[in-house]
Amino acid sequence: MARLVLKFGGTSVGTVERIQNVARRVKAVVDAGNEVAVVVSAMSGETNKLVGFCREIAPLHDAREYDAVVASGEQVTAGLLSMALQELGVSARSWLGWQIPLETDGAHGAARIMGIDTAEIERRMKEGQVAVVAGFQGIGPDRRIATLGRGGSDTSAVALAAAMKADRCDIYTDVDGVYTTDPRIVERARKLDRITYEEMLEMASVGAKVLQIRSVEMAMKHRVRVQVLSSFEDKPGTLVVDEDEIVEQELISGIAYSRDEAKVTVVKVSDRPGVAAAVFGPLADANVNVDMIVQNVSDDGSTTDVTFTVGKSDLALAQKVLDDHRAAIGFESIHADGNVAKISVIGVGMRSHAGIARLMFETLAQKGINIQVISTSEIKISVLVAAEYTELAVRALHTAYGLDSAA
Ligand code: ADP
Ligand code: ASP
Ligand code: MG
């Protein structure tokens, strides 16, 4: 007997039939004698629809009200899955974030989990009841609903698994594991049997949506065994594990892309000490995450252009913040470009091998793809390119690094 947390993503609970399919899967795991808690996402498309409503009403909306709206999708699926389980004769009860409670900090829209009281859920679990937890949501210090950022149900599931010391957290999704790159854009992507926490963290941080980055951070910190697998097929998925559990380490583990970033250029900022702080300080105060940064001295030598990327959803806010601080920063204009994609190559082997970056730059050059911004970490290289080259760049790099599957 094991204690398991099973998480089902949006596609897996996208229709009533699929919810019934999930219920059958959960029942099979319960019937095998396991203690089970389930975390659900909203039906696929639902959260996007709700976010769209918020943006229509107010582009720079109140984050508390945003949370009140977008958390509702998971309430529906938690209730429906509990019902579907009951129909199959499985004892089940739904739990919203505040009912558990799953406590978060006050960063509405991207809240962090501070603690989960699992006592009651565990008590009922021992009696054979399945807890069906609404993912993506908790309750903030202001006693209001707080959501955990897009894709946050993964984090709900891993956090719950950590809190109740589960043997494993199974993330059921619409692909059968973690691949060398998004299998939806590269046909010859290869499924990985295992991936290290560290590589998964980098993959998630540069846009591989298969797991939310915070869920990987949490799994790594609390040593939760995570498996990513298909909710439609019955076969083993990918295990996220410690580095020492991987027998043969590949040089490059994967290629990822993100179309969720936008490029901002602050043109002709005076080139003096303190200017970076003047630009990025107010953005940080407004909770705008800045990712890649480049600074170029302009032709006249006295001014500089500062280019950086932010999440697309933060673009309007970033522009407003810079405009509000225009007098203090001193610049000529701001250019925003949402038509970009970030392409990244990830691999722990990079630490000890030269020439990985060169292959990336040469491969993109051969395809005529211009690199706008570059950033690197110990085990990752990212470049910003025009969005229309996303697929071409990912496929070319996948081949160049020898990741294509044989057939
Ligand atoms: P869910 O709704 O189940 O949470 P997501 O859409 O959030 O599902 O994540 C699964 C998707 O992640 C897949 O459909 C796939 O397109 C995408 N993806 C991106 N990179 C990868 C990768 N390296 N391996 C597997 N899937 C990936
Ligand atoms: N429903 C939320 C989203 O679409 C959370 C999740 O699916 O993980 O972002
Ligand atoms: Mg997801």
CSV table of C-alpha atoms and ligand atoms in Angstrom, one decimal, residues 7 151 154 209, ligand 3:
chain,number,residue,atom,x,y,z
A,7,LYS,CA,-3.1,15.4,-10.3
A,151,GLY,CA,-0.2,26.1,-14.3
A,154,ASP,CA,1.0,21.1,-10.4
A,209,LYS,CA,4.8,23.9,-19.7
B,3,MG,MG,-0.2,22.4,-16.6
